[in-house]
mmCIF file of C-alpha atoms in Angstrom:
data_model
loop_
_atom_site.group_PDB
_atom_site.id
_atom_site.type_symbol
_atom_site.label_atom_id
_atom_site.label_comp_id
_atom_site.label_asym_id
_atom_site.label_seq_id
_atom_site.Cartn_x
_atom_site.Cartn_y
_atom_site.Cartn_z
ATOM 1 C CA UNK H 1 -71.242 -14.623 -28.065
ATOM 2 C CA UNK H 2 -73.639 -12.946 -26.199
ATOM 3 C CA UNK H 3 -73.592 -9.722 -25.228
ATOM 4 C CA UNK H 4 -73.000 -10.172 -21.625
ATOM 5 C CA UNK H 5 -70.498 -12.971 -22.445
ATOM 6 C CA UNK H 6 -68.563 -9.979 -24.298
ATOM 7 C CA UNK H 7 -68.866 -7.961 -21.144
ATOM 8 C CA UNK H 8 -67.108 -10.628 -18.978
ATOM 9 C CA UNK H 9 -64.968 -11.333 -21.463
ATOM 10 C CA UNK H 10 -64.197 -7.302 -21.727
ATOM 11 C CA UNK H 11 -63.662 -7.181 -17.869
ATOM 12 C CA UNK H 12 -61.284 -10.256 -17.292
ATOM 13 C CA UNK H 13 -59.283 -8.599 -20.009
ATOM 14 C CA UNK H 14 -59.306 -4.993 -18.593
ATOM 15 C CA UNK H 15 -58.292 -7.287 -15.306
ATOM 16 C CA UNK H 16 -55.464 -8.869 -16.492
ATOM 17 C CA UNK H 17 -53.852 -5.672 -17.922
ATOM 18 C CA UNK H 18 -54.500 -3.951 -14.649
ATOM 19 C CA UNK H 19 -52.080 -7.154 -12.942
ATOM 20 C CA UNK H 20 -49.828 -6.973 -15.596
ATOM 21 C CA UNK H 21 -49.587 -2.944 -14.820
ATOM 22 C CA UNK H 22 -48.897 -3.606 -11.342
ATOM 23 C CA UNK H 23 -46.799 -6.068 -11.474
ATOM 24 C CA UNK H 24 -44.044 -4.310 -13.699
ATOM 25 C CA UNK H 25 -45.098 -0.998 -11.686
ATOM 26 C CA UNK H 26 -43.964 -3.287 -8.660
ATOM 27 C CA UNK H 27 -41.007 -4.673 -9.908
ATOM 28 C CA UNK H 28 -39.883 -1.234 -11.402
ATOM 29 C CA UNK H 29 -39.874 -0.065 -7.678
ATOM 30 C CA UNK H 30 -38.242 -3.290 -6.809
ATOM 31 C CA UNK H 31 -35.291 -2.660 -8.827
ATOM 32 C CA UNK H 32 -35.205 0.853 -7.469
ATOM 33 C CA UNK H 33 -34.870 0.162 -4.288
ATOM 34 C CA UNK H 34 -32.302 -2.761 -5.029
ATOM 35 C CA UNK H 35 -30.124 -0.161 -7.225
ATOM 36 C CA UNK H 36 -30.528 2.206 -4.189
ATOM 37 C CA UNK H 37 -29.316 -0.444 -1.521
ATOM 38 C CA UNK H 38 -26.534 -1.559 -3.806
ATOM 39 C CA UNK H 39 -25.213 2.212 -4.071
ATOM 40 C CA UNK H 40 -25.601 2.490 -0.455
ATOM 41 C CA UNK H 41 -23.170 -0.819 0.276
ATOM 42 C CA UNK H 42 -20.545 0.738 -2.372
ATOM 43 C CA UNK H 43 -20.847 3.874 -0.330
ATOM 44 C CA UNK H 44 -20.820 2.162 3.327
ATOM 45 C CA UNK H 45 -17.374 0.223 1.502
ATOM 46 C CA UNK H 46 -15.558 3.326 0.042
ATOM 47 C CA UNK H 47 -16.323 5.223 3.626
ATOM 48 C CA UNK H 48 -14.862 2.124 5.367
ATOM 49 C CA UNK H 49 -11.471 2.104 2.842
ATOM 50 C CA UNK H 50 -11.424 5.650 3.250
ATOM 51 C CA UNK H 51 -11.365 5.688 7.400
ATOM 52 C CA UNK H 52 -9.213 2.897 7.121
ATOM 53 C CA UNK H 53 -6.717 4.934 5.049
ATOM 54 C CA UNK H 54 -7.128 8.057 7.257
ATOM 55 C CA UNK H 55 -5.484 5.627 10.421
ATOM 56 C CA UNK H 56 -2.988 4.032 8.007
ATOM 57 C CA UNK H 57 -1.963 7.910 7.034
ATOM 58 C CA UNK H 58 -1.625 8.648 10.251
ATOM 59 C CA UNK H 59 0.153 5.916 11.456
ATOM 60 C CA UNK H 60 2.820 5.718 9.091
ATOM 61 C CA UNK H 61 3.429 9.509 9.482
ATOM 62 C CA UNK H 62 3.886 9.215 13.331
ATOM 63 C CA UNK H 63 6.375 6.297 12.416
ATOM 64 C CA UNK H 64 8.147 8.635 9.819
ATOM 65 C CA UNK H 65 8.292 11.345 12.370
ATOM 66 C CA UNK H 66 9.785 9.466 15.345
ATOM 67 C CA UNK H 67 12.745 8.307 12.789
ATOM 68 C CA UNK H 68 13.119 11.198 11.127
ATOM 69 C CA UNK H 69 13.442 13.065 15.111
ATOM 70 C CA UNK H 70 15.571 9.713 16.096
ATOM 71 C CA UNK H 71 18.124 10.464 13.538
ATOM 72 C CA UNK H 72 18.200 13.947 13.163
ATOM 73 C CA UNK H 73 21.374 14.553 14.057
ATOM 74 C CA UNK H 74 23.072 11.885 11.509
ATOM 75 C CA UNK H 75 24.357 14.681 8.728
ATOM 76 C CA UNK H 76 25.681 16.808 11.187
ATOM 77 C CA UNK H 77 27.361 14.566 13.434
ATOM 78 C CA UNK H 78 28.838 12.672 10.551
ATOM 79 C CA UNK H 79 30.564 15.725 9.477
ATOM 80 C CA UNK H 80 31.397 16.346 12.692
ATOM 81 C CA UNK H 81 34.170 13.349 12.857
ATOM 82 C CA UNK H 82 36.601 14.346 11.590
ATOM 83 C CA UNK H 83 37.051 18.168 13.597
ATOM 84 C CA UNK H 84 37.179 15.140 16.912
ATOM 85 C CA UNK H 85 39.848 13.211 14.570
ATOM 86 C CA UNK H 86 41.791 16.566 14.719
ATOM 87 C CA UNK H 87 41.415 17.430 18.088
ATOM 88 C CA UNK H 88 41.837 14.423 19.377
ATOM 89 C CA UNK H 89 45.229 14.173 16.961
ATOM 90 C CA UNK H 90 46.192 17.632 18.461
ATOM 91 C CA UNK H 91 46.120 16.381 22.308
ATOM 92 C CA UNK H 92 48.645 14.178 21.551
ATOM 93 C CA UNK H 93 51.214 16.605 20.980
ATOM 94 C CA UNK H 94 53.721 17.399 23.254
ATOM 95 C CA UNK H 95 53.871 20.547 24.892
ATOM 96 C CA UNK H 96 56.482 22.175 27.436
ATOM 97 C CA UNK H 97 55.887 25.654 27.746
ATOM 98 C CA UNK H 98 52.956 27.959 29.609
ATOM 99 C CA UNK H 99 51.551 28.924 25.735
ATOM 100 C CA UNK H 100 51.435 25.198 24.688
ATOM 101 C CA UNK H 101 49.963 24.407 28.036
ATOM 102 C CA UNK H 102 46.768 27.099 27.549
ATOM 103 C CA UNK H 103 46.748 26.191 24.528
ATOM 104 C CA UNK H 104 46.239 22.203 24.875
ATOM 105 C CA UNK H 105 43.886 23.459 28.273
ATOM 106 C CA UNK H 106 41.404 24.983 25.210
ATOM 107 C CA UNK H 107 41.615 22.040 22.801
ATOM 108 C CA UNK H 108 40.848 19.844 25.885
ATOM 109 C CA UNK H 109 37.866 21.562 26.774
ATOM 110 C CA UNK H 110 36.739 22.230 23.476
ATOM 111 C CA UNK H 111 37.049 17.775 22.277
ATOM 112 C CA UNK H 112 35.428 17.595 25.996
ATOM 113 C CA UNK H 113 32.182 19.641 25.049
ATOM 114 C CA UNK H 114 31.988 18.203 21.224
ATOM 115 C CA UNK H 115 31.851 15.022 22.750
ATOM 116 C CA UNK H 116 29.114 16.203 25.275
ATOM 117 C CA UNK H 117 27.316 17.649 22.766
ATOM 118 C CA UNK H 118 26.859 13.938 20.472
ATOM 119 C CA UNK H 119 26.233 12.153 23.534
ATOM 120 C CA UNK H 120 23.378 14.392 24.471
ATOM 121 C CA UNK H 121 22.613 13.921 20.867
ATOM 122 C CA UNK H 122 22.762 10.181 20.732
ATOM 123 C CA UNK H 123 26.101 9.343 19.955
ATOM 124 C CA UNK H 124 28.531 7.111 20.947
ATOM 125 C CA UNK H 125 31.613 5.874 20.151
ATOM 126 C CA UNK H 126 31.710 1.691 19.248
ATOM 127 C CA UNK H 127 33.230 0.154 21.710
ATOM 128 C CA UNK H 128 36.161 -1.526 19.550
ATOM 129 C CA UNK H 129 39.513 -2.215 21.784
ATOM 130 C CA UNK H 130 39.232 -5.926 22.765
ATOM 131 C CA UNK H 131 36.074 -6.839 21.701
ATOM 132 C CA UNK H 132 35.269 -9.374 19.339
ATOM 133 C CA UNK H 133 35.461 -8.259 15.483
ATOM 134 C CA UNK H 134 32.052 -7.654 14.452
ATOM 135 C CA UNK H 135 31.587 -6.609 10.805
ATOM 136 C CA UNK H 136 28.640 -4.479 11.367
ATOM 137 C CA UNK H 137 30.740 -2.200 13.528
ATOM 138 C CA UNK H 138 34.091 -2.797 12.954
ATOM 139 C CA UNK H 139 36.113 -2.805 9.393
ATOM 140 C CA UNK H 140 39.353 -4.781 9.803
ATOM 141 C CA UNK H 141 41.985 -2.963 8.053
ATOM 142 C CA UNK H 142 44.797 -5.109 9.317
ATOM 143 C CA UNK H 143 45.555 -8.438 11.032
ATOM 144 C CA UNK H 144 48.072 -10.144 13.566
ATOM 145 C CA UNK H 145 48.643 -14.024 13.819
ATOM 146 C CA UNK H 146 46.072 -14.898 17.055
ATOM 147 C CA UNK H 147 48.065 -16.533 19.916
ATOM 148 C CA UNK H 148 46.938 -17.584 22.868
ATOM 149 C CA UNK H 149 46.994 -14.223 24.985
ATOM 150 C CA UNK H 150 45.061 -13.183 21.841
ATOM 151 C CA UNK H 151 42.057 -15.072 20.433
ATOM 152 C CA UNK H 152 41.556 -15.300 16.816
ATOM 153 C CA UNK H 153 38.874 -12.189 15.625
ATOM 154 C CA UNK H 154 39.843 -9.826 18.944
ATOM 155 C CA UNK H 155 40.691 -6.615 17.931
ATOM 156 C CA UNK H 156 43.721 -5.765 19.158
ATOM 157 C CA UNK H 157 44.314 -1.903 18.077
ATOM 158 C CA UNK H 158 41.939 0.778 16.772
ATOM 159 C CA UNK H 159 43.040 2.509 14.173
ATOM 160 C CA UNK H 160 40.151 5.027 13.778
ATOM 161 C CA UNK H 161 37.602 5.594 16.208
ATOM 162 C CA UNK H 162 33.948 4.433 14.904
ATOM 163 C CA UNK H 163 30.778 6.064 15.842
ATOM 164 C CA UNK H 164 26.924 5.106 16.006
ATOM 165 C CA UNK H 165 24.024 7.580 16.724
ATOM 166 C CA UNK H 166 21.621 4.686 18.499
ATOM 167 C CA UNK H 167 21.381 1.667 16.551
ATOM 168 C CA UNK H 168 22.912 3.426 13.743
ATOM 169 C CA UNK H 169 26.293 3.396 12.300
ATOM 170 C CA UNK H 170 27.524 6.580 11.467
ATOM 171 C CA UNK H 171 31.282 5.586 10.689
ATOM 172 C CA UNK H 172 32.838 1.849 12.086
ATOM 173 C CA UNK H 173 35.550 1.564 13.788
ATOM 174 C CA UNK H 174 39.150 0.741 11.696
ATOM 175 C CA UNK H 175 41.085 -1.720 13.348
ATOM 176 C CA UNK H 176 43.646 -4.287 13.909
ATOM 177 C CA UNK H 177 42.405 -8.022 14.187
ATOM 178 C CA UNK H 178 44.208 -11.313 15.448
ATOM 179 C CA UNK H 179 43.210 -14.539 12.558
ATOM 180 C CA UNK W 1 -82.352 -2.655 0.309
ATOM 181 C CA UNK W 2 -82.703 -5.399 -2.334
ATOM 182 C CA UNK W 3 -80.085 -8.172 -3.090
ATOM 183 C CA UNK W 4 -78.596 -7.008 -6.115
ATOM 184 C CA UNK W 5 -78.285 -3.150 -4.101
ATOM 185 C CA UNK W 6 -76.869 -5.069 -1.348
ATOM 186 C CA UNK W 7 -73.913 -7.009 -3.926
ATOM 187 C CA UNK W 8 -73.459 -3.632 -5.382
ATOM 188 C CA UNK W 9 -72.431 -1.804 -2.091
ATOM 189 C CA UNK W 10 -70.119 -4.690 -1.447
ATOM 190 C CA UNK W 11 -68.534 -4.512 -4.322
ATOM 191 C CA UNK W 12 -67.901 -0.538 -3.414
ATOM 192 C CA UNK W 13 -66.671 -1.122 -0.682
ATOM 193 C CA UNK W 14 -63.664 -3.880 -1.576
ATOM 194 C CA UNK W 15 -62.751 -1.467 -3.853
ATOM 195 C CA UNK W 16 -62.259 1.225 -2.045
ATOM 196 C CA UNK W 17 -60.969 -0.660 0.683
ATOM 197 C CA UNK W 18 -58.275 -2.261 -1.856
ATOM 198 C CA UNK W 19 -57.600 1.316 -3.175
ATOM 199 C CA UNK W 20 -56.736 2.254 0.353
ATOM 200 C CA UNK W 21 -54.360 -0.216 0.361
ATOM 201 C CA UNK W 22 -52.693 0.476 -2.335
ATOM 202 C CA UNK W 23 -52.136 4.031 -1.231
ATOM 203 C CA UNK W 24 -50.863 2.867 2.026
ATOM 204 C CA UNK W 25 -48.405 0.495 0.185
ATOM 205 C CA UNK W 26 -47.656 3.111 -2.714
ATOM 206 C CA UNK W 27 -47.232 5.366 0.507
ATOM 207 C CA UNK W 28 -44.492 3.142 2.427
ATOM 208 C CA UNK W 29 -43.116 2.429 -0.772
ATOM 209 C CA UNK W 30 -42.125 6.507 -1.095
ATOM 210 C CA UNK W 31 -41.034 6.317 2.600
ATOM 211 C CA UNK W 32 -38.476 3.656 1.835
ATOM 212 C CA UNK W 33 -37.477 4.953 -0.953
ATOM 213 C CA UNK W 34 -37.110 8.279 0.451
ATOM 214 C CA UNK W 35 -35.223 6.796 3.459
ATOM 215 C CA UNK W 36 -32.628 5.475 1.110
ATOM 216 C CA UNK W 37 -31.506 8.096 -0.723
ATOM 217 C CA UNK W 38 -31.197 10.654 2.340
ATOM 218 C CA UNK W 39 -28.842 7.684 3.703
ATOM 219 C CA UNK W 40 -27.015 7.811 0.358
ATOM 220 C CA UNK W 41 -26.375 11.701 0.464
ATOM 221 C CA UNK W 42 -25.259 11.123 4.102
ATOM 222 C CA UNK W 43 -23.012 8.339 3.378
ATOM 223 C CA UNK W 44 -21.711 10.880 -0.045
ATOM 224 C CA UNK W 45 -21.376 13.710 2.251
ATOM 225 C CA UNK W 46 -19.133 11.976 4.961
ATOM 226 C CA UNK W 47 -17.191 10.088 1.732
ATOM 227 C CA UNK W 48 -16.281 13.566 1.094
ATOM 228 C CA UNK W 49 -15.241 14.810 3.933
ATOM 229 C CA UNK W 50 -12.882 11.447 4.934
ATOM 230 C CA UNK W 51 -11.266 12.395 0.971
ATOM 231 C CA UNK W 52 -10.886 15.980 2.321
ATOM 232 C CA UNK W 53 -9.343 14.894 5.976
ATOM 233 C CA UNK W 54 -6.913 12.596 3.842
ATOM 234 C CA UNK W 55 -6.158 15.332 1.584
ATOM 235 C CA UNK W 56 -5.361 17.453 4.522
ATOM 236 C CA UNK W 57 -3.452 15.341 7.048
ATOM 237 C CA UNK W 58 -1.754 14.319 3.420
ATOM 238 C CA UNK W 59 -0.489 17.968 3.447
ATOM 239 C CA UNK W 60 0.062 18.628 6.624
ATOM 240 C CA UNK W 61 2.261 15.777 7.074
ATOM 241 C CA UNK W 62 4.318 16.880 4.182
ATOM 242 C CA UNK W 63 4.699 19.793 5.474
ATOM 243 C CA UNK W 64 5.571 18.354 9.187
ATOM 244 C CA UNK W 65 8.245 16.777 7.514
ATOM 245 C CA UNK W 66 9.808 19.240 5.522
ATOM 246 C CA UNK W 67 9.673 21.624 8.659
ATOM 247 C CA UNK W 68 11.522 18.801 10.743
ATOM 248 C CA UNK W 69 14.248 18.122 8.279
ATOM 249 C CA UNK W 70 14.721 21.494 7.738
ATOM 250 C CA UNK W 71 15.723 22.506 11.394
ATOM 251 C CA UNK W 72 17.010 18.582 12.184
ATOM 252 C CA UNK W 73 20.558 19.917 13.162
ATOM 253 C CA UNK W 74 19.019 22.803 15.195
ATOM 254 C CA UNK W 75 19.655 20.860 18.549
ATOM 255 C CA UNK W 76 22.923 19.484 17.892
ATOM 256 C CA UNK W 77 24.255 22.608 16.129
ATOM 257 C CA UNK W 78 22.994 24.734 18.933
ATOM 258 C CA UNK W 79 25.337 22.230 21.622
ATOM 259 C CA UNK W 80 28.378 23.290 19.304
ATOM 260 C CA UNK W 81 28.192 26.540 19.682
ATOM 261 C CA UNK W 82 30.692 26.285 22.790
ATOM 262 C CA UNK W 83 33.118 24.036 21.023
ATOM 263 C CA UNK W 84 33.655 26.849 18.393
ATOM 264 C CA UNK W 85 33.414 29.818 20.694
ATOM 265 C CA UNK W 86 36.496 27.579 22.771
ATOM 266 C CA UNK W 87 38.088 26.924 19.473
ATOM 267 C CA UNK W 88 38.358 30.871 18.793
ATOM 268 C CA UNK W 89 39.449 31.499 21.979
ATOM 269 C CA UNK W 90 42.181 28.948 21.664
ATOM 270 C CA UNK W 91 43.410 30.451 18.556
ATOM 271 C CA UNK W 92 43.594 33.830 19.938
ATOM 272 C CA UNK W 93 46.475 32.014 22.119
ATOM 273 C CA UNK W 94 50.576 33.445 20.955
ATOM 274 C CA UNK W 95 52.803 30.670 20.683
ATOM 275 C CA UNK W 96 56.441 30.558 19.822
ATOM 276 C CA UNK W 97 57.675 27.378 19.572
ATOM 277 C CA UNK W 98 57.445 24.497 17.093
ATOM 278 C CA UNK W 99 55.339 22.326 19.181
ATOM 279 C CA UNK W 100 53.224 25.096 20.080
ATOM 280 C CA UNK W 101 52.750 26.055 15.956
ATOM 281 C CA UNK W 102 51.649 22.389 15.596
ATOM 282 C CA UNK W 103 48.931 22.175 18.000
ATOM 283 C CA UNK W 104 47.520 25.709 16.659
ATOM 284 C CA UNK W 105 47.615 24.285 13.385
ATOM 285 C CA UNK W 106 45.841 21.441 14.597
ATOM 286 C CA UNK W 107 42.936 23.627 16.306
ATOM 287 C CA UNK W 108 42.950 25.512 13.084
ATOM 288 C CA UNK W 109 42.454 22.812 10.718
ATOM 289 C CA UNK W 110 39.656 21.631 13.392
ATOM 290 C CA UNK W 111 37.667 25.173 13.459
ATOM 291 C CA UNK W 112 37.747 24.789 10.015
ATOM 292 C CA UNK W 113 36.257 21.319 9.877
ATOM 293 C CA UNK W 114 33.810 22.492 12.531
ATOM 294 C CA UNK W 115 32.888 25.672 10.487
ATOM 295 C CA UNK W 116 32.168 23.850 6.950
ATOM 296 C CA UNK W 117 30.015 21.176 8.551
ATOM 297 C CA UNK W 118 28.096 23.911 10.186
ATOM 298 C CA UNK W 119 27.703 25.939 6.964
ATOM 299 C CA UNK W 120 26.566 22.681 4.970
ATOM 300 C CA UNK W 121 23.685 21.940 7.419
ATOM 301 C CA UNK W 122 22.636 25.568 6.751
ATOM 302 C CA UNK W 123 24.389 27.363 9.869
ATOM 303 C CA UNK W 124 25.696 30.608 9.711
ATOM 304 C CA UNK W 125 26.992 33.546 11.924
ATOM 305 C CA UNK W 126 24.573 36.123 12.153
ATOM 306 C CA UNK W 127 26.310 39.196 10.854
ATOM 307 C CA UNK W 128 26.966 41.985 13.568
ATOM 308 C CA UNK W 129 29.955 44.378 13.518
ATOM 309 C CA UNK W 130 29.101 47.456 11.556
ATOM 310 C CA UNK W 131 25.673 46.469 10.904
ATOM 311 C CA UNK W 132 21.936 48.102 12.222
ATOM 312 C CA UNK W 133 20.977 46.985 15.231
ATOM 313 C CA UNK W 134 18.110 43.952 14.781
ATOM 314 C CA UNK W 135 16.833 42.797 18.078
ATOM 315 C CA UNK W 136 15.839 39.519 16.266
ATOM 316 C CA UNK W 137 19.085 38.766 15.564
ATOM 317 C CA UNK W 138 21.203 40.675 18.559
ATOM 318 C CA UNK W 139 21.383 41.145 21.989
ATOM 319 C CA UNK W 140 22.456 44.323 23.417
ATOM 320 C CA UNK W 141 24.501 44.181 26.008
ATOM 321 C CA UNK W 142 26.859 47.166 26.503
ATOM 322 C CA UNK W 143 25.928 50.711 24.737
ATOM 323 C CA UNK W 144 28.300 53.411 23.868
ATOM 324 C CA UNK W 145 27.611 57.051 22.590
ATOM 325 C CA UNK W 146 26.544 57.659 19.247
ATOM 326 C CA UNK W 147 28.944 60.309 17.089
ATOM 327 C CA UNK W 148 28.850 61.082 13.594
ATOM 328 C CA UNK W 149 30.987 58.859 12.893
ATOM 329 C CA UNK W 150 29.030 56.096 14.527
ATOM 330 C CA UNK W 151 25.109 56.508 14.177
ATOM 331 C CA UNK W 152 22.825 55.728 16.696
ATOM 332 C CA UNK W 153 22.145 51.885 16.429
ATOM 333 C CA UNK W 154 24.890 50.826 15.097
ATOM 334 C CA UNK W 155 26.750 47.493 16.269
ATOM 335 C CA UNK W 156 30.098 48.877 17.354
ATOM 336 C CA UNK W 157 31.201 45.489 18.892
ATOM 337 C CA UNK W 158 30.673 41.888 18.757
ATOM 338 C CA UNK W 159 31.213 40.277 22.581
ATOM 339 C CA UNK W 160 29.708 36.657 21.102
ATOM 340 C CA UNK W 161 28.954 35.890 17.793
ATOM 341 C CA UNK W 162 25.422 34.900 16.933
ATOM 342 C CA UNK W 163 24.395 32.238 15.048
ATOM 343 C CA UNK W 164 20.906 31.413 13.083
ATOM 344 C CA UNK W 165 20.119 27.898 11.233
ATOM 345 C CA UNK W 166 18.257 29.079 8.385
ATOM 346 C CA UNK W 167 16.441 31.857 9.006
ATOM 347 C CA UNK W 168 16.150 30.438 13.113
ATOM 348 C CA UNK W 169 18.081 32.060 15.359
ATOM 349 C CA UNK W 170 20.453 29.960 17.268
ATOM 350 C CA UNK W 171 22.427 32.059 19.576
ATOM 351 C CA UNK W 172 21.726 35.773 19.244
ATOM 352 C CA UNK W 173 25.180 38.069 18.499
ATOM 353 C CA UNK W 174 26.068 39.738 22.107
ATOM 354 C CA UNK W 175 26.791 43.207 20.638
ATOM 355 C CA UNK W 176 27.988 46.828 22.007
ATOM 356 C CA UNK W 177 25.774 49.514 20.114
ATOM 357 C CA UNK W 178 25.571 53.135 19.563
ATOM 358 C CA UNK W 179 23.381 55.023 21.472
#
C-alpha cells in the first residue's frame, strides 16, 4: 500500500468513527427527549385523574351534605313519638271541672306546637285511615273479613299513628286491614 | 490563487459551515430539551398542589360533616322549647279529682319523654338559679339588690329556663340577678 493509499485509508476510517459518534450521540438525545415526553404524558394523566377526583370530592360531599341537612331531624323526631303518643292519649280523657279544663287547655296547646314544630321540620303523619294498605307505610297488625262497603286491603282503623320526615319513614302506621 | 489553494479554501469553508450547523442543531437540541423539563416541573408542581387541594377539601369536608351532625337537632330542638316550657306550666296546674290526676300523669309521663329525648341528642338546661351570672349563657332581665347574703351577680331567679345543645346556646336562661 502506498503511502497515500494509507492516508485515505486512515481518513475514511477516522470518518466512519466520527458517523458512528454521531449517530449514537443522536440517538442518546433521541431517547432523552422520548423519556422526557413520556414523563410529561404520565404527568399530563395523573394531573387529569387528580382534577377529576377534586370534582368527584366535591360532588359527592355536596350530595352527603344536602342528606345529611334533609334528615337532620330523624333522631330527634323519632324520639319524639312517643311524648305525641302521650299527649295525644291524655286529650282523650274526660274532664268536668275548671282544673281539668286548664289543664287539658295546656296539653292542647302544648301536642298543637310539637306538631308545629315536626311539620316545620319535615314531618308528617302517613296518611293511613281509608287508604289502601301499603307495606312501605303501613304494618297491618290486624284484619277484618272485606265486604262490600269495605274493599279487601283498606285500612279500616289505625291503631298507632305512623310518621315520615319527607320520603322517609320514621315509624309506619299500625293498623286494621279488611282481606 | 492556484487550483489546489482554491480546493483547499473550499474545503474550509464546508467545514466550518457544517460545524455551524451542528451548533445550531446541538443548540435547538438544548432548547427542546430544556423546554421539556421546565414543562415537567410545571406539570409536578400543579400535581402537587391538586394532591394538596384534595387533601384539604378531604378535611374540610370531614370536618363539615362532623360540625353538621353535631348540631343536626339544633333546629328542631330549638321549636320544642315551647312544648316543654307549656308542659311545665301545665304541671304547675292543682287538681283534685281522679280524672284530673290522670291527665297530670299523662303530661308528666310526656315531659318526661320530651326531656330524655332532648338529653340524648345532647340538650340540656343551662344551669341558672344560684349560679354567677354568664351573659353567654343568661339574659338579665329583672335585677334586685345585692346583700351579703346574695353577692353581686348572682342569679337569684330563673323567669325561663335556658337551654344550650352542646356547648350552643339554644335559648338563653331569663334570670333576676343581684346587683
Amino acid at each position: 500500500m502506498s503511502e497515500k493509499d494509507q492516508e485515505v485509508k486512515d481518513q475514511e476510517l477516522e470518518e466512519e468513527v466520527a458517523e458512528l459518534k454521531d449517530l449514537e450521540e443522536q440517538e442518546s438525545v433521541t431517547d432523552e427527549l422520548t423519556e422526557l415526553t413520556t414523563k410529561i404524558d404520565e404527568l399530563d394523566d395523573q394531573l387529569l385523574r387528580a382534577r377529576a377526583e377534586i370534582a368527584n370530592i366535591t360532588n359527592r360531599n355536596r350530595n352527603e351534605r344536602e342528606l345529611l341537612q334533609r334528615y337532620r331531624s330523624q333522631d330527634l323526631a323519632k324520639k319524639l313519638l312517643p311524648a305525641i303518643d302521650n299527649l295525644e292519649r291524655a286529650m282523650a280523657t274526660e274532664v268536668t271541672d275548671d282544673q281539668g279544663m286548664n289543664l287539658k287547655k295546656g296539653v292542647e296547646m302544648t301536642l298543637a306546637s310539637l306538631q308545629q314544630a315536626l311539620k316545620e321540620e319535615g314531618i308528617e303523619e302517613i296518611p293511613a285511615a281509608g287508604e289502601t294498605f301499603d307495606p312501605n307505610f303501613h304494618q297491618g297488625v290486624q284484619t277484618v273479613e272485606a265486604s262490600d262497603d269495605v274493599p279487601a286491603n283498606t285500612i279500616v282503623q289505625v291503631l298507632q299513628k305512623g310518621y315520615k320526615l319527607h320520603d322517609r319513614v320514621l315509624r309506619p302506621s299500625m293498623v286494621v286491614v279488611a282481606q
